[in-house]
PDB file of C-alpha atoms and ligand atoms in Angstrom:
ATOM      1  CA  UNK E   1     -71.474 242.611  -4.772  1.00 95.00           C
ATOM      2  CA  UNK E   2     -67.641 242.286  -5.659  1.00 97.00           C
ATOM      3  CA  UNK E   3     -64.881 242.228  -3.029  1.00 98.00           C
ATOM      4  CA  UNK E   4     -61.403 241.375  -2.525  1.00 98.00           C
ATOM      5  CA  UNK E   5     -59.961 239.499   0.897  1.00 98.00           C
ATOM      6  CA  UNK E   6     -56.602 241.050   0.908  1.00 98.00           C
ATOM      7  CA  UNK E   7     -54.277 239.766   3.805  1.00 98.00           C
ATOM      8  CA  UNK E   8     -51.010 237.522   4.372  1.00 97.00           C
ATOM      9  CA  UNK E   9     -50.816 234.061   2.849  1.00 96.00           C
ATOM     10  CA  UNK E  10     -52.364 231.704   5.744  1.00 95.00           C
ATOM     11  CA  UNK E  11     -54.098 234.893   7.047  1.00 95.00           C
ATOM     12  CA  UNK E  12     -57.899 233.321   6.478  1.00 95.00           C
ATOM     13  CA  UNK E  13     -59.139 234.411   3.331  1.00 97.00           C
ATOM     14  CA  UNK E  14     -60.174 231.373   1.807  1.00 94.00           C
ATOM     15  CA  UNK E  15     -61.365 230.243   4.930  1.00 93.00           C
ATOM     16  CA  UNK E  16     -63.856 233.376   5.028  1.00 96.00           C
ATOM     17  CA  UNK E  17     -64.521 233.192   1.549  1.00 96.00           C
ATOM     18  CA  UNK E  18     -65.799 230.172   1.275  1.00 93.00           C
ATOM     19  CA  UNK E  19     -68.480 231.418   4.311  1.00 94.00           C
ATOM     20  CA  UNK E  20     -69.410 234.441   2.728  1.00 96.00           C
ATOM     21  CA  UNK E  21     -69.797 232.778  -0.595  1.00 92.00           C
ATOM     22  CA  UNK E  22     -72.684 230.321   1.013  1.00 86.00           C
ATOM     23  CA  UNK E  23     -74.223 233.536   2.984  1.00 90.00           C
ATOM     24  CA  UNK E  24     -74.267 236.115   0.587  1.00 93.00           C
ATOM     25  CA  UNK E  25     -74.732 234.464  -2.335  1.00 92.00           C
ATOM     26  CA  UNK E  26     -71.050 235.271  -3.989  1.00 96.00           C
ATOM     27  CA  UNK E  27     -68.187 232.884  -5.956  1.00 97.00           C
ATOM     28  CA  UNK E  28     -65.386 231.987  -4.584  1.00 97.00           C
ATOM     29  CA  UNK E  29     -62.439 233.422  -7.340  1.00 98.00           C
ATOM     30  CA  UNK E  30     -59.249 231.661  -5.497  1.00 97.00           C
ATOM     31  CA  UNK E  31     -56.230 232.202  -8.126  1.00 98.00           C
ATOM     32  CA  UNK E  32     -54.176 229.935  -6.292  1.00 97.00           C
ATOM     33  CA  UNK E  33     -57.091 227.064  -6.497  1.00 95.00           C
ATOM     34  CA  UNK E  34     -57.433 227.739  -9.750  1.00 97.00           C
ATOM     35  CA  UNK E  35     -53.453 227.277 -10.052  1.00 97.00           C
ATOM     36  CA  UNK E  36     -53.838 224.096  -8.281  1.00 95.00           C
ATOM     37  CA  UNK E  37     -56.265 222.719  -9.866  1.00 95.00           C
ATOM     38  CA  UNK E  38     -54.114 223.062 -13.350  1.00 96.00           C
ATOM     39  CA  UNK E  39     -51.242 221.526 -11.925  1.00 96.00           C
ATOM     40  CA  UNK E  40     -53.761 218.476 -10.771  1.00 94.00           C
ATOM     41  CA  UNK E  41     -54.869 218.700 -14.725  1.00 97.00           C
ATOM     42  CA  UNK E  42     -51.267 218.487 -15.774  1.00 96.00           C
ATOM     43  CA  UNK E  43     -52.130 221.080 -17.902  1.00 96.00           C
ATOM     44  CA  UNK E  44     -48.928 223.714 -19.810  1.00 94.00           C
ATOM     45  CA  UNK E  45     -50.155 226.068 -17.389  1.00 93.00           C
ATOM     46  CA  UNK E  46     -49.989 224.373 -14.156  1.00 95.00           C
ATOM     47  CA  UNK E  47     -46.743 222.784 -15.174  1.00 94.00           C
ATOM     48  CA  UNK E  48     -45.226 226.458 -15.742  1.00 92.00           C
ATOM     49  CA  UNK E  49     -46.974 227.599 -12.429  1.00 96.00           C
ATOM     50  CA  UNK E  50     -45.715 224.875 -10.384  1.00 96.00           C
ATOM     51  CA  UNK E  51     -41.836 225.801  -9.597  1.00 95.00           C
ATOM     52  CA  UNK E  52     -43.121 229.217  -8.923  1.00 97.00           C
ATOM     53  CA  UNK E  53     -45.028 228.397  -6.274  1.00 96.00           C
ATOM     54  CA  UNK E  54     -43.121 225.906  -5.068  1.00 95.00           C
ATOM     55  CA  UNK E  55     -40.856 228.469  -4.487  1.00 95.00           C
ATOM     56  CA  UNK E  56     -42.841 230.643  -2.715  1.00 96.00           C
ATOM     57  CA  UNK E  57     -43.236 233.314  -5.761  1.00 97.00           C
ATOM     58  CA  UNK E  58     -45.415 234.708  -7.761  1.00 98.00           C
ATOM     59  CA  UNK E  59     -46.602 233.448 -11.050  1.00 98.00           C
ATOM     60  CA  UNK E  60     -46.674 236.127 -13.906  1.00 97.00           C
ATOM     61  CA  UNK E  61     -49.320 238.752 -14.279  1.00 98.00           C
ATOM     62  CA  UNK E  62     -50.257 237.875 -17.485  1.00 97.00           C
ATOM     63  CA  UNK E  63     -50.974 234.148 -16.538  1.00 96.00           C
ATOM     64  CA  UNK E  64     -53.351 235.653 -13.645  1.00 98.00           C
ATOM     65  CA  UNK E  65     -54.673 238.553 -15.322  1.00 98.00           C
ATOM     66  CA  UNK E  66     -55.739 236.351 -18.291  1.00 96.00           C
ATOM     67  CA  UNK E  67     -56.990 233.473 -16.495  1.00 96.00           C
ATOM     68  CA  UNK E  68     -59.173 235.973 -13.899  1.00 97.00           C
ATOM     69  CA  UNK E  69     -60.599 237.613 -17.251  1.00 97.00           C
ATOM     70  CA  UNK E  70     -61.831 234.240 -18.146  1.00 96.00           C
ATOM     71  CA  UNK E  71     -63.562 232.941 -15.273  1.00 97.00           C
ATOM     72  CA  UNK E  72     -65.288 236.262 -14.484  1.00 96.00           C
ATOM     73  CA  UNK E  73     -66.870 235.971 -17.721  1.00 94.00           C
ATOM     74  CA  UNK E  74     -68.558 232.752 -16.573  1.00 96.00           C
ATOM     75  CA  UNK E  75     -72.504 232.617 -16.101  1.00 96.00           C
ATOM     76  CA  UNK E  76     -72.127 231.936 -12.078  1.00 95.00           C
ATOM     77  CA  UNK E  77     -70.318 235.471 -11.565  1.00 96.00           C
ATOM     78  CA  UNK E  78     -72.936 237.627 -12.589  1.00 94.00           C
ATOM     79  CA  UNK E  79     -74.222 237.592  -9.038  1.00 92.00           C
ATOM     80  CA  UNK E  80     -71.325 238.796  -7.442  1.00 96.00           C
ATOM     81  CA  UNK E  81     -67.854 237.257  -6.223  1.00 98.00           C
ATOM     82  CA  UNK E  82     -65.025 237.075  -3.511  1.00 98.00           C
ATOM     83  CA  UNK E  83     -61.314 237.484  -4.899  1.00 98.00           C
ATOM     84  CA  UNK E  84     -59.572 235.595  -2.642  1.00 98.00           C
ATOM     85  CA  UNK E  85     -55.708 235.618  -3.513  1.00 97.00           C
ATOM     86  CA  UNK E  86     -56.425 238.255  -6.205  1.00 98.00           C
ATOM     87  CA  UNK E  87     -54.850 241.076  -7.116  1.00 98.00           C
ATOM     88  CA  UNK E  88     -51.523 240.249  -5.652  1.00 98.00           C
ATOM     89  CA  UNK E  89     -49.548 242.851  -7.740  1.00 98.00           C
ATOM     90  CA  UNK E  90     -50.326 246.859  -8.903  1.00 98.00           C
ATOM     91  CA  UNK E  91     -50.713 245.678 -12.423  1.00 98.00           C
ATOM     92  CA  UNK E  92     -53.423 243.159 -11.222  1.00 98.00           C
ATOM     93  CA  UNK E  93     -55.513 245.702  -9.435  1.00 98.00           C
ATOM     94  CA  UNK E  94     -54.625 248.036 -12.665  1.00 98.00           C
ATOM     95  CA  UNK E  95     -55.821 245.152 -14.763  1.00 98.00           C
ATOM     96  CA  UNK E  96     -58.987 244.432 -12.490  1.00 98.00           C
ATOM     97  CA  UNK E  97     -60.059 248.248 -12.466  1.00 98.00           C
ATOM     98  CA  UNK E  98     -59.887 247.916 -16.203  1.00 97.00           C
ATOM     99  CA  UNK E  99     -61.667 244.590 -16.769  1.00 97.00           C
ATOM    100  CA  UNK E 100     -64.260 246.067 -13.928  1.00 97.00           C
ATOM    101  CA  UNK E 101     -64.821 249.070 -16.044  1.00 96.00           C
ATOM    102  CA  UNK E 102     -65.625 247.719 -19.467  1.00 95.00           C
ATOM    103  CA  UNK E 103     -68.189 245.880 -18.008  1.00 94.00           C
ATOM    104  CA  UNK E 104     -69.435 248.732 -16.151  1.00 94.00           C
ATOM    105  CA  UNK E 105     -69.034 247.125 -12.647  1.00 95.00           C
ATOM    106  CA  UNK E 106     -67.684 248.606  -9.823  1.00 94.00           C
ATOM    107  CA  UNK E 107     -65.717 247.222  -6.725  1.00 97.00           C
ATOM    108  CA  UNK E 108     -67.492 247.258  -3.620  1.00 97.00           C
ATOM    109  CA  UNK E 109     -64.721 246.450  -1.020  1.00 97.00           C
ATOM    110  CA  UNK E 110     -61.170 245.132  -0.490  1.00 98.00           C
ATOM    111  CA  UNK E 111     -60.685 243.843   3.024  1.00 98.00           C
ATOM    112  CA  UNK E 112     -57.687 243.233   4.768  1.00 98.00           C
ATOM    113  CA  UNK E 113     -57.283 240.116   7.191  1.00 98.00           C
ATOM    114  CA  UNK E 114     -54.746 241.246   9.141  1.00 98.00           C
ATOM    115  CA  UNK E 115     -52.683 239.160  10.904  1.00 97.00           C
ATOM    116  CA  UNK E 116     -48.614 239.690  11.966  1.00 96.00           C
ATOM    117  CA  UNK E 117     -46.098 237.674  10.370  1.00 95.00           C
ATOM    118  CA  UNK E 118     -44.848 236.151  13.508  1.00 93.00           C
ATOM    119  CA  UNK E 119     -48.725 234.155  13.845  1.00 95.00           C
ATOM    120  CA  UNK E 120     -48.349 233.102  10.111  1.00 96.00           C
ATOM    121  CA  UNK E 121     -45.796 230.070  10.169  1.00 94.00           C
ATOM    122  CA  UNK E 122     -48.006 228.074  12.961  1.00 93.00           C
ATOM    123  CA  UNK E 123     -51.321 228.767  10.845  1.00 94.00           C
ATOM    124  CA  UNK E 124     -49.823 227.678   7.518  1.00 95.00           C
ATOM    125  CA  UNK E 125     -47.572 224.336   8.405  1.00 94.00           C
ATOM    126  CA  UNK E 126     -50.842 223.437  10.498  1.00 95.00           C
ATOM    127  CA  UNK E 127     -53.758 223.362   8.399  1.00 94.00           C
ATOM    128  CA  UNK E 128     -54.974 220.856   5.737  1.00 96.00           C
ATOM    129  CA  UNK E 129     -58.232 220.142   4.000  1.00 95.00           C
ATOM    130  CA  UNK E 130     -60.590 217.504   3.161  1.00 97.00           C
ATOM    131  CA  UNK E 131     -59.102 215.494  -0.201  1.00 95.00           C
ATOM    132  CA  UNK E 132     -62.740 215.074  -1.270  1.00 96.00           C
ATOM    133  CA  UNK E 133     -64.549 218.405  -0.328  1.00 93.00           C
ATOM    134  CA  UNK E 134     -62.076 220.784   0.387  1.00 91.00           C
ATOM    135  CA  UNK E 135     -63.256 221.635   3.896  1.00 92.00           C
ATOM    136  CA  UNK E 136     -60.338 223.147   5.709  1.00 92.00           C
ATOM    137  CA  UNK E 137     -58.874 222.530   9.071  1.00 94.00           C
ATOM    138  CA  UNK E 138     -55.776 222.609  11.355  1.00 94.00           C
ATOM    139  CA  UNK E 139     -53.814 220.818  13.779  1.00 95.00           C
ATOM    140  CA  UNK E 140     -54.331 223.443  16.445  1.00 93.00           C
ATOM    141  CA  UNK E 141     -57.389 225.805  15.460  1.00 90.00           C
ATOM    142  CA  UNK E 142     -59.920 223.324  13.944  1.00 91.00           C
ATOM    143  CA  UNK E 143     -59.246 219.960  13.932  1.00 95.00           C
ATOM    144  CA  UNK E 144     -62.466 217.778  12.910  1.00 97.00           C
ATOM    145  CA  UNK E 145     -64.987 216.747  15.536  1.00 97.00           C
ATOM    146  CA  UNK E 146     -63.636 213.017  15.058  1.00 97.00           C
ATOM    147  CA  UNK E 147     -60.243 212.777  14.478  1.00 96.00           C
ATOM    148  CA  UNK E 148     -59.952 211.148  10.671  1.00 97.00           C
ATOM    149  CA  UNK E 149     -63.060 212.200   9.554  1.00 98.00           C
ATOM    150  CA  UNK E 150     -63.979 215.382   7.940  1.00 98.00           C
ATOM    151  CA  UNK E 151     -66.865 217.138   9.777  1.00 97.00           C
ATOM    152  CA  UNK E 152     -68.777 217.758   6.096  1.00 96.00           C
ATOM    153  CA  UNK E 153     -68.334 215.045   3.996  1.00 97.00           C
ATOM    154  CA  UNK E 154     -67.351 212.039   6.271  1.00 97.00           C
ATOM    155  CA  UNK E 155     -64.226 211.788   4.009  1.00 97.00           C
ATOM    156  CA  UNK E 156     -61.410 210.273   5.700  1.00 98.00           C
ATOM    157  CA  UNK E 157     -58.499 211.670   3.235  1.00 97.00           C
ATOM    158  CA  UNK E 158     -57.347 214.660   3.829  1.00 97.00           C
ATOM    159  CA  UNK E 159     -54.471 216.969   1.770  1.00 95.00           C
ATOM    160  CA  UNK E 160     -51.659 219.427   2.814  1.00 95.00           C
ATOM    161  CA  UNK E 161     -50.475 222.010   0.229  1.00 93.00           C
ATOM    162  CA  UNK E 162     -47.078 221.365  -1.387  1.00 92.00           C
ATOM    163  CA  UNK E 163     -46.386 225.014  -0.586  1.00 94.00           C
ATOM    164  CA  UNK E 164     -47.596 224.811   3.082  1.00 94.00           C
ATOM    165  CA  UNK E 165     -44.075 224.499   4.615  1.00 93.00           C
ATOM    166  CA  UNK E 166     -42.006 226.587   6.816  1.00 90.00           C
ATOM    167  CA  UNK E 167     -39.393 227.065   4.324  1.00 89.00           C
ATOM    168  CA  UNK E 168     -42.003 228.530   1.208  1.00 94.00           C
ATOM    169  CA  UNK E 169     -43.587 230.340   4.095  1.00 95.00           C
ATOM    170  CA  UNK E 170     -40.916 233.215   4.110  1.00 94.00           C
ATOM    171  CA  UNK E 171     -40.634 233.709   0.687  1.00 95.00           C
ATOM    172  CA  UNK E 172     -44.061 233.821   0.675  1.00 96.00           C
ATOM    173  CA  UNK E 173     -44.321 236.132   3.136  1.00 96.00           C
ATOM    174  CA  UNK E 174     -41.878 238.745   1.320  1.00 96.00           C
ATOM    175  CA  UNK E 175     -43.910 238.458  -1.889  1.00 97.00           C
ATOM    176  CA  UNK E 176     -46.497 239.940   0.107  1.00 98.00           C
ATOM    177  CA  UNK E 177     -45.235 242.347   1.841  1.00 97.00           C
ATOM    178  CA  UNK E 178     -42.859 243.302  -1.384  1.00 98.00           C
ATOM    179  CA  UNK E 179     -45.746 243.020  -4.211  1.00 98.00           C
ATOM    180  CA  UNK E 180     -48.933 242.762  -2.379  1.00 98.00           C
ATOM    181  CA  UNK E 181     -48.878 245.114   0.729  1.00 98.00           C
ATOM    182  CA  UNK E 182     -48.955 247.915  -1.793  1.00 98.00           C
ATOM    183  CA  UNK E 183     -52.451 247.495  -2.636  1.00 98.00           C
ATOM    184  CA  UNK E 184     -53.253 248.611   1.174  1.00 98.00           C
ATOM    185  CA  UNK E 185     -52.568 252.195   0.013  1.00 98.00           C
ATOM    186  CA  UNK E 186     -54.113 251.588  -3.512  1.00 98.00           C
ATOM    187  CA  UNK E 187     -57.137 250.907  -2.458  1.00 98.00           C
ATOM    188  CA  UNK E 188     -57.110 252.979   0.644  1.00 98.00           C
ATOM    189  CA  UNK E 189     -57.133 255.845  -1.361  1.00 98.00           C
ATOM    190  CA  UNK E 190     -60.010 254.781  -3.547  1.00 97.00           C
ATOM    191  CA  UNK E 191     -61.889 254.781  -0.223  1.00 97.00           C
ATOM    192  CA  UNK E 192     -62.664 250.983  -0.792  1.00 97.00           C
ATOM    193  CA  UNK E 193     -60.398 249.636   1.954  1.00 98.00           C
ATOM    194  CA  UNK E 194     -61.782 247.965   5.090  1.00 98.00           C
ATOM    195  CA  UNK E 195     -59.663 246.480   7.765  1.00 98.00           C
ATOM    196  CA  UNK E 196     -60.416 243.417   9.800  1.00 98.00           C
ATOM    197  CA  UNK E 197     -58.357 241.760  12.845  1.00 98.00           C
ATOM    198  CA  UNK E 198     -57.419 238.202  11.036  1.00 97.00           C
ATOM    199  CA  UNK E 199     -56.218 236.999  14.893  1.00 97.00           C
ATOM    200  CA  UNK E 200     -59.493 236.888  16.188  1.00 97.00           C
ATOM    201  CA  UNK E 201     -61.915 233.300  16.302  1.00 94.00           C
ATOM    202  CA  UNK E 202     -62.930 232.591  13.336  1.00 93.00           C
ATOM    203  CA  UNK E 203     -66.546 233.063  14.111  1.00 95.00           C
ATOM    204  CA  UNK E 204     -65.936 236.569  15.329  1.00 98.00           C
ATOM    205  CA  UNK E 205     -63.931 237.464  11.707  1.00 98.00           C
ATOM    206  CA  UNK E 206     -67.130 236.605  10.065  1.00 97.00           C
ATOM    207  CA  UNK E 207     -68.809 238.435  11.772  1.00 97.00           C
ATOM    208  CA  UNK E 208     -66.991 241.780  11.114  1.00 98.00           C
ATOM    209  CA  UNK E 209     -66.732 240.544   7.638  1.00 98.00           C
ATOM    210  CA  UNK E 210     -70.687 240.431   7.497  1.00 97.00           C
ATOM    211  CA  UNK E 211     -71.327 243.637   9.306  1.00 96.00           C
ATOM    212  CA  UNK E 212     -69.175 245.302   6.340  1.00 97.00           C
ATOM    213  CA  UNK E 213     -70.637 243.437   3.450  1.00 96.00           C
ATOM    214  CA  UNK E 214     -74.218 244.582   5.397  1.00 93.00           C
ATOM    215  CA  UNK E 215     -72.842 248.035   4.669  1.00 92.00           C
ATOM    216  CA  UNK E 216     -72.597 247.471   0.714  1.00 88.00           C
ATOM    217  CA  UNK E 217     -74.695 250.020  -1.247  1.00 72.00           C
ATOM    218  CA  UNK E 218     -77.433 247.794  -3.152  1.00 61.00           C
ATOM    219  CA  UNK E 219     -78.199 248.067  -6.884  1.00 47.00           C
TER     220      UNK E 219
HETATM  221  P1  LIG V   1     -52.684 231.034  -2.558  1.00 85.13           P
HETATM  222  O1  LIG V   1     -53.479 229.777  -2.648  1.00 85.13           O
HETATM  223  O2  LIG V   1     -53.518 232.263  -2.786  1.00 85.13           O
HETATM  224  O3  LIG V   1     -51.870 231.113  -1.297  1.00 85.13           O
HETATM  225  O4  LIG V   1     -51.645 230.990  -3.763  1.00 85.13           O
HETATM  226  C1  LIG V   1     -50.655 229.991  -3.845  1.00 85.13           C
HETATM  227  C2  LIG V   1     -49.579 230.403  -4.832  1.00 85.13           C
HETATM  228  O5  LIG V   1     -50.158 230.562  -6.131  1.00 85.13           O
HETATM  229  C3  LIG V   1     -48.890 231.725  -4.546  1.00 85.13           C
HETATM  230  O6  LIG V   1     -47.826 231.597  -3.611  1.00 85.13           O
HETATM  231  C4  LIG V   1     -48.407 232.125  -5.947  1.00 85.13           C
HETATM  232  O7  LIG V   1     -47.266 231.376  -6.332  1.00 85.13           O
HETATM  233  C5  LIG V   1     -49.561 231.652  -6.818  1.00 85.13           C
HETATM  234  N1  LIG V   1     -50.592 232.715  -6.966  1.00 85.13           N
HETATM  235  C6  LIG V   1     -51.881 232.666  -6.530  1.00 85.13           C
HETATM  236  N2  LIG V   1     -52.539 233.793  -6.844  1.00 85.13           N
HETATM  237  C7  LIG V   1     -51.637 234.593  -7.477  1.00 85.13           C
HETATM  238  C8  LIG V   1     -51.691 235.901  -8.031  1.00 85.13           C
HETATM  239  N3  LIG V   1     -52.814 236.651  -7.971  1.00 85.13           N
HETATM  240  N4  LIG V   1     -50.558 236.397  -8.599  1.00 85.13           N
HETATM  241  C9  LIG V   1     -49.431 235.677  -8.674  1.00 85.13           C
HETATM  242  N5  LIG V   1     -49.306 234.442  -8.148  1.00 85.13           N
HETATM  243  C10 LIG V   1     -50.391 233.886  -7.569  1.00 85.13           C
END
C-alpha cells in the first residue's frame, strides 16, 4: 500500500505515520526528517536546506524530487510506504505520478489531517521528541508518563525543532496553504482523496486512519 498524509505543518502526520507504519507494515518517507537528518550530517545538502527552513519555506523541487526518487528505490519500500511531508508542491505530485508509473505502482490514498490554522501555533511551539528515539510529545497533549523521561526509551534528552517557533509557524503556514493546499483538488479529482478531522484525540485519528487503509484494494 502507498499513501500520502497531506495536512498543515503540526497537523499530526508524522505522529500517525509513525503508527501506521508499525500496524500496517509501511515506511515512514518524512522529507523533512530526511532534511534534518542532512543538516545533522553537515552534509552540501542540509547546509543548502537549512536557511530555507529556517525560514519557514520550501526547499526546491528538485532537491525533494531527487532525494524521494532515491529512497523509494531502497529494499525496505517494496512493501509499501507513508509520505509524510511529501508532495508539498504540483510538480512533486507531477513528479510522484511519474516515478509511480515507471515502476508500475499505483497510489492508494492521500489523506488530509485537517486541522484550522488557528489550533496550529499551540500544537507546533508545544511539542518535542525524544533526542534518542524520536518518540514525540507535547507540553499540553502528551507529555510523558514521568516528567523527564521518555515513555519508550527511558531517554531523558529530549529535542525541539529549530523551525518549531511561532514566528516560522506563519510562513509555514502560507507555504501550505499557497503551494500545498492545491493538491486537495489534485488528488480529489483522481478520486484518491480521503479526509480526516486532525482535531480529534489522537487515538480516535488512528482510528479513522485505519478504517480507510482497511478499505485499500489488495494486490
Ligand atoms: P516537515 O518536517 O515536513 O514539517 O518539514 C520541515 C521543513 O522541511 C519544511 O518547512 C520545508 O522547509 C522542508 N520540506 C520538507 N518536505 C518538503 C517538501 N516536500 N518540499 C519542500 N520543502 C520541504
Amino acid at each position: 500500500m502507498r499513501l500520502i498524509l497531506l495536512g498543515p505543518p503540526g497537523g499530526g502526520k508524522g505522529t500517525q505515520a509513525k503508527r501506521l507504519q508499525d500496524r500496517f507494515g509501511l515506511v515512514q518517507l518524512s522529507t523533512g526528517d530526511m532534511l534534518r537528518a542532512a543538516i545533522a550530517a553537515g552534509s552540501e545538502l542540509g547546509k543548502k536546506a537549512k536557511s530555507v527552513m529556517d525560514a519557514g519555506q520550501l526547499v526546491s523541487d528538485d532537491i525533494i524530487i531527487g532525494m524521494i526518487a532515491e529512497r523509494i528505490e531502497q529494499p525496505d519500500c517494496k512493501g509499501g510506504f507513508i509520505l509524510d511531508g511529501f508532495p508539498r508542491t504540483i510538480p512533486q505530485a507531477e513528479a510522484l505520478d511519474r516515478l509511480l508509473a515507471d515502476k508500475g505502482l499505483n497510489l492508494d490514498f492521500a489523506i488530509e489531517i485537517r486541522v484550522p490554522d488557528e489550533r496550529i501555533v499551540e500544537r507546533i511551539t508545544g511539542r518535542f521528541t525524544c533526542a534518542k528515539c524520536g518518540a514525540g510529545y507535547h507540553d499540553k497533549f502528551q507529555r510523558p508518563k514521568t516528567d523527564g523521561v521518555c515513555d519508550v526509551c527511558g531517554g531523558t534528552e529530549f529535542s525541539r525543532r529549530a523551525d518549531d517557533n511561532a514566528e516560522t509557524v506563519t510562513a509555514r503556514l502560507n507555504a501550505y496553504h499557497a503551494q500545498t493546499a492545491p493538491l486537495l483538488p489534485y488528488y480529489e479529482e483522481k478520486g484518491k482523496l480521503r479526509v480526516v478531522d486532525g482535531t480529534l484525540p489522537i487515538d480516535e485519528v488512528t482510528r479513522k486512519l485505519e478504517e480507510i487503509l482497511q478499505t485499500a484494494n489488495v494486490g
